[in-house]
GROMACS .gro file of C-alpha atoms in nm:
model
  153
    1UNK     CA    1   5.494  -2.334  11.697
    2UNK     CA    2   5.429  -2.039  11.529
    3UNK     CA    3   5.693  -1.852  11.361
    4UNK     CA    4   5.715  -1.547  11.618
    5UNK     CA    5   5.834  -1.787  11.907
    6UNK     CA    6   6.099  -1.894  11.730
    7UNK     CA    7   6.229  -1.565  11.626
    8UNK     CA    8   6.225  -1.386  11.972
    9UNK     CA    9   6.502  -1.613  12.128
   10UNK     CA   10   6.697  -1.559  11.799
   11UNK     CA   11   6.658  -1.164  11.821
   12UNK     CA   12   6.733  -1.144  12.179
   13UNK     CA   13   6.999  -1.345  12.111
   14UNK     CA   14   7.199  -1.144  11.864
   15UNK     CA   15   7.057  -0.822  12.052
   16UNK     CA   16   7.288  -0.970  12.375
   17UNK     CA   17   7.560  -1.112  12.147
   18UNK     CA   18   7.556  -0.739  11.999
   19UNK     CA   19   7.591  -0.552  12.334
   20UNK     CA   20   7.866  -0.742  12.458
   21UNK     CA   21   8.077  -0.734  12.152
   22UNK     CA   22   8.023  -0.326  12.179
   23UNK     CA   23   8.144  -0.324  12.579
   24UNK     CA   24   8.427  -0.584  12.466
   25UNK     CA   25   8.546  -0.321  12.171
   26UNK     CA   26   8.526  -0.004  12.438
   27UNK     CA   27   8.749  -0.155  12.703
   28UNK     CA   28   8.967  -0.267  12.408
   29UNK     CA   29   8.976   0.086  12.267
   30UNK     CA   30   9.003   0.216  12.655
   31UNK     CA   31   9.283  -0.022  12.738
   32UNK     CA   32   9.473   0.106  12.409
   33UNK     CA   33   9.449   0.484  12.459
   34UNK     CA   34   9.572   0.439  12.806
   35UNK     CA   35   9.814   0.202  12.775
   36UNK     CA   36   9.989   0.374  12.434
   37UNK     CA   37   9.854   0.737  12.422
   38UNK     CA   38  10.181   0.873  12.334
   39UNK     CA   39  10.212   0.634  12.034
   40UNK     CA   40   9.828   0.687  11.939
   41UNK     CA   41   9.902   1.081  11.934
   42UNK     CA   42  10.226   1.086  11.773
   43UNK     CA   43  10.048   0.890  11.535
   44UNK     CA   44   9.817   1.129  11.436
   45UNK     CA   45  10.021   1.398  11.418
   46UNK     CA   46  10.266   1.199  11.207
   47UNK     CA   47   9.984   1.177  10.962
   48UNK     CA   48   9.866   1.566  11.004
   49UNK     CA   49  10.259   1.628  10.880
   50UNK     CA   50  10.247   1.384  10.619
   51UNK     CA   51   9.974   1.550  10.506
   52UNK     CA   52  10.094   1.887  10.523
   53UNK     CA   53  10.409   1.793  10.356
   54UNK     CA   54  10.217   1.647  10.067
   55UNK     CA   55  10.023   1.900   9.982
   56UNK     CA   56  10.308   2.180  10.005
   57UNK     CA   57  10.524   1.972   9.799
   58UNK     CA   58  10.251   1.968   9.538
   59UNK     CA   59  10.145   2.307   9.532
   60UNK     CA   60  10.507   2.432   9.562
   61UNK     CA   61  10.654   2.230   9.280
   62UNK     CA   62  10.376   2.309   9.090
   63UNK     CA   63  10.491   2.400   8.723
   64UNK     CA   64  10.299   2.731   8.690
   65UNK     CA   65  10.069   2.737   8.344
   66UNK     CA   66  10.182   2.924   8.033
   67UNK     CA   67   9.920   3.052   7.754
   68UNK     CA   68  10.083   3.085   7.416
   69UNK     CA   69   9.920   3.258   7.161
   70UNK     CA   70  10.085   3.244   6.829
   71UNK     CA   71   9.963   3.493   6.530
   72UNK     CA   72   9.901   3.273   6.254
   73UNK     CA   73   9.858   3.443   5.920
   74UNK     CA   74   9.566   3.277   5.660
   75UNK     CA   75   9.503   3.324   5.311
   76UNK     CA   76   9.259   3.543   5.236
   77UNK     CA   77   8.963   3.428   5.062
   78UNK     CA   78   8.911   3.563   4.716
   79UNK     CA   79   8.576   3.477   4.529
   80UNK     CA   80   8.567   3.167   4.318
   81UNK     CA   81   8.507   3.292   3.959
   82UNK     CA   82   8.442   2.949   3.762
   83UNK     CA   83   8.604   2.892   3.426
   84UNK     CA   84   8.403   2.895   3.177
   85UNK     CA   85   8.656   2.762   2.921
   86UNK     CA   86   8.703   2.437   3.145
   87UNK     CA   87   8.353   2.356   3.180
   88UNK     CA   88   8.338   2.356   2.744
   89UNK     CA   89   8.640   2.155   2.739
   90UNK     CA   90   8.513   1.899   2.943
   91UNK     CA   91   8.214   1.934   2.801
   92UNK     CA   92   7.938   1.930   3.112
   93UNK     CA   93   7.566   2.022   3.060
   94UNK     CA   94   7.408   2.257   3.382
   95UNK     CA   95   7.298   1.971   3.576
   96UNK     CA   96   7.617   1.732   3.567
   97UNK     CA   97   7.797   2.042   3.636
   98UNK     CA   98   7.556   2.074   3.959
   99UNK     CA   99   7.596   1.682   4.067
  100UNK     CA  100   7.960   1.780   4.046
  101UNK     CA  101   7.974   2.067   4.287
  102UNK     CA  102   7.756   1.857   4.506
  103UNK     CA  103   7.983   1.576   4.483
  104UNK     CA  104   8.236   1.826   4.617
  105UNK     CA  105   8.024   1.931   4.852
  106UNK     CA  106   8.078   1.602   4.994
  107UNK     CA  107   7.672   1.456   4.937
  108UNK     CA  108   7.590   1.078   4.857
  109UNK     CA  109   7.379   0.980   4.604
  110UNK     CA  110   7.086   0.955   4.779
  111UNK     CA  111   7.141   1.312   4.944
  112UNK     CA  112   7.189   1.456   4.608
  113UNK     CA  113   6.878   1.319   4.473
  114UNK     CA  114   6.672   1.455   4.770
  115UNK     CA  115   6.844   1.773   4.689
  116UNK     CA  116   6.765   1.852   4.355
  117UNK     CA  117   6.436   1.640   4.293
  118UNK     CA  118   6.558   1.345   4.102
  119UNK     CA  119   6.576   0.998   4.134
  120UNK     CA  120   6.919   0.822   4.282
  121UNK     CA  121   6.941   0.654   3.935
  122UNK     CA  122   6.924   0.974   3.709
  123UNK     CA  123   7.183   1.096   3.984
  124UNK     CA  124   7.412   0.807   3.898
  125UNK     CA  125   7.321   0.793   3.556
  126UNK     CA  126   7.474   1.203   3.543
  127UNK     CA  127   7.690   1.120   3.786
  128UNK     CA  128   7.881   0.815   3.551
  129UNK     CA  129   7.856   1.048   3.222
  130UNK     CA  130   8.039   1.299   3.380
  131UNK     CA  131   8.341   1.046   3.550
  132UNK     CA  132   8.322   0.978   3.156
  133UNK     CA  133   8.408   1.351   3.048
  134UNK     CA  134   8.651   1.407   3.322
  135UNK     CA  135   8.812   1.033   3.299
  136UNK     CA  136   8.733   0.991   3.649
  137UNK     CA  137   8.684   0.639   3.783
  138UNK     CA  138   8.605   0.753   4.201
  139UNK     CA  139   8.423   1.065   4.288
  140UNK     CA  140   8.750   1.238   4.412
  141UNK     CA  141   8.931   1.172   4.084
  142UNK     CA  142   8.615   1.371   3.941
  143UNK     CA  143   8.665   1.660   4.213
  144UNK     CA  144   8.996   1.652   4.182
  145UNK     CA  145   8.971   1.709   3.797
  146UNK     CA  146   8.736   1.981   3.850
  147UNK     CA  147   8.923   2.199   4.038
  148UNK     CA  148   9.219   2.145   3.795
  149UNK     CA  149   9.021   2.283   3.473
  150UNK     CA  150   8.885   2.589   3.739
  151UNK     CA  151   8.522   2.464   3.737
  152UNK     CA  152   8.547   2.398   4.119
  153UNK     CA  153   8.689   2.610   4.388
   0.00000   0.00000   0.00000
C-alpha cells in the first residue's frame, strides 16, 4: 500500500472527529448562555467592577512623588603646589618621583611602563627603591607617605 492510502482514512478521520467536537462545544456553550445568562452576565460585570475598583484603589492611594534637592557645599579646589622640601627629605630622583604620582594615579606596573617607555622591571626596580625611601612596604603605604611630606596632592 502506498503511504497516501493509509493517510486519507486517518485525515478524514480526525477532520470528522474535529467537526463534531466543535458542534458538541457550541450546543454546550448555547445550552449555558441560555440556561444561566443572568449568572454569565453578572459575571462579567462582577469582573468589569473588580477591575475598576483595582485600578482606582491604586491610582488613588497612590503616594504622590517628591524631588528633594539638597544644596551641598564642596571644597573648593586650590592648585596642588608640591613641596619641594619633602621630595629632598625623602630623597627621590625625577623619575621615582614620576612612578610615584603614577602609582597614585592608580596604574600597574605594566601600564606604567607602557607609559613612560621603560621596561616593567626598571619600573619595579624604581618602584622598590622608592618603598625604600618612603619605608613603604604596599603601594598605598608609598601614596599615603607622599601626600604626608606634600609631594602628592
Amino acid at each position: 500500500m502506498k503511504p497516501l492510502s493509509i493517510t486519507r482514512p486517518i485525515l478524514v478521520f480526525g477532520l470528522v472527529g474535529g467537526a463534531l467536537t466543535l458542534l458538541l462545544k457550541s450546543v454546550e456553550y448555547r445550552f449555558l448562555i441560555v440556561e444561566h445568562s443572568f449568572e454569565v452576565y453578572g459575571g462579567l460585570v462582577a469582573i468589569v467592577f473588580v477591575g475598576l475598583g483595582i485600578w482606582f484603589g491604586l491610582t488613588l492611594t497612590k503616594k504622590p512623588e517628591t524631588i528633594v534637592i539638597k544644596e551641598v557645599s564642596a571644597p573648593v579646589a586650590t592648585e596642588f603646589t608640591r613641596n619641594p622640601a619633602g621630595v629632598e627629605a625623602a630623597g627621590l630622583t625625577p623619575r621615582e618621583l614620576q612612578i610615584l604620582e603614577l602609582i597614585a594615579s592608580g596604574l600597574s606596573n605594566k601600564e606604567i611602563a607602557e607609559r613612560i617607555f621603560v621596561s616593567e622591571n626598571t619600573v619595579k626596580t624604581h618602584s622598590r627603591r622608592l618603598f625604600e625611601k618612603l619605608n613603604a612596604r604596599r603601594r598605598t603605604q608609598a601614596v599615603q607617605a607622599g601626600k604626608e611630606l606634600g609631594i602628592l596632592p
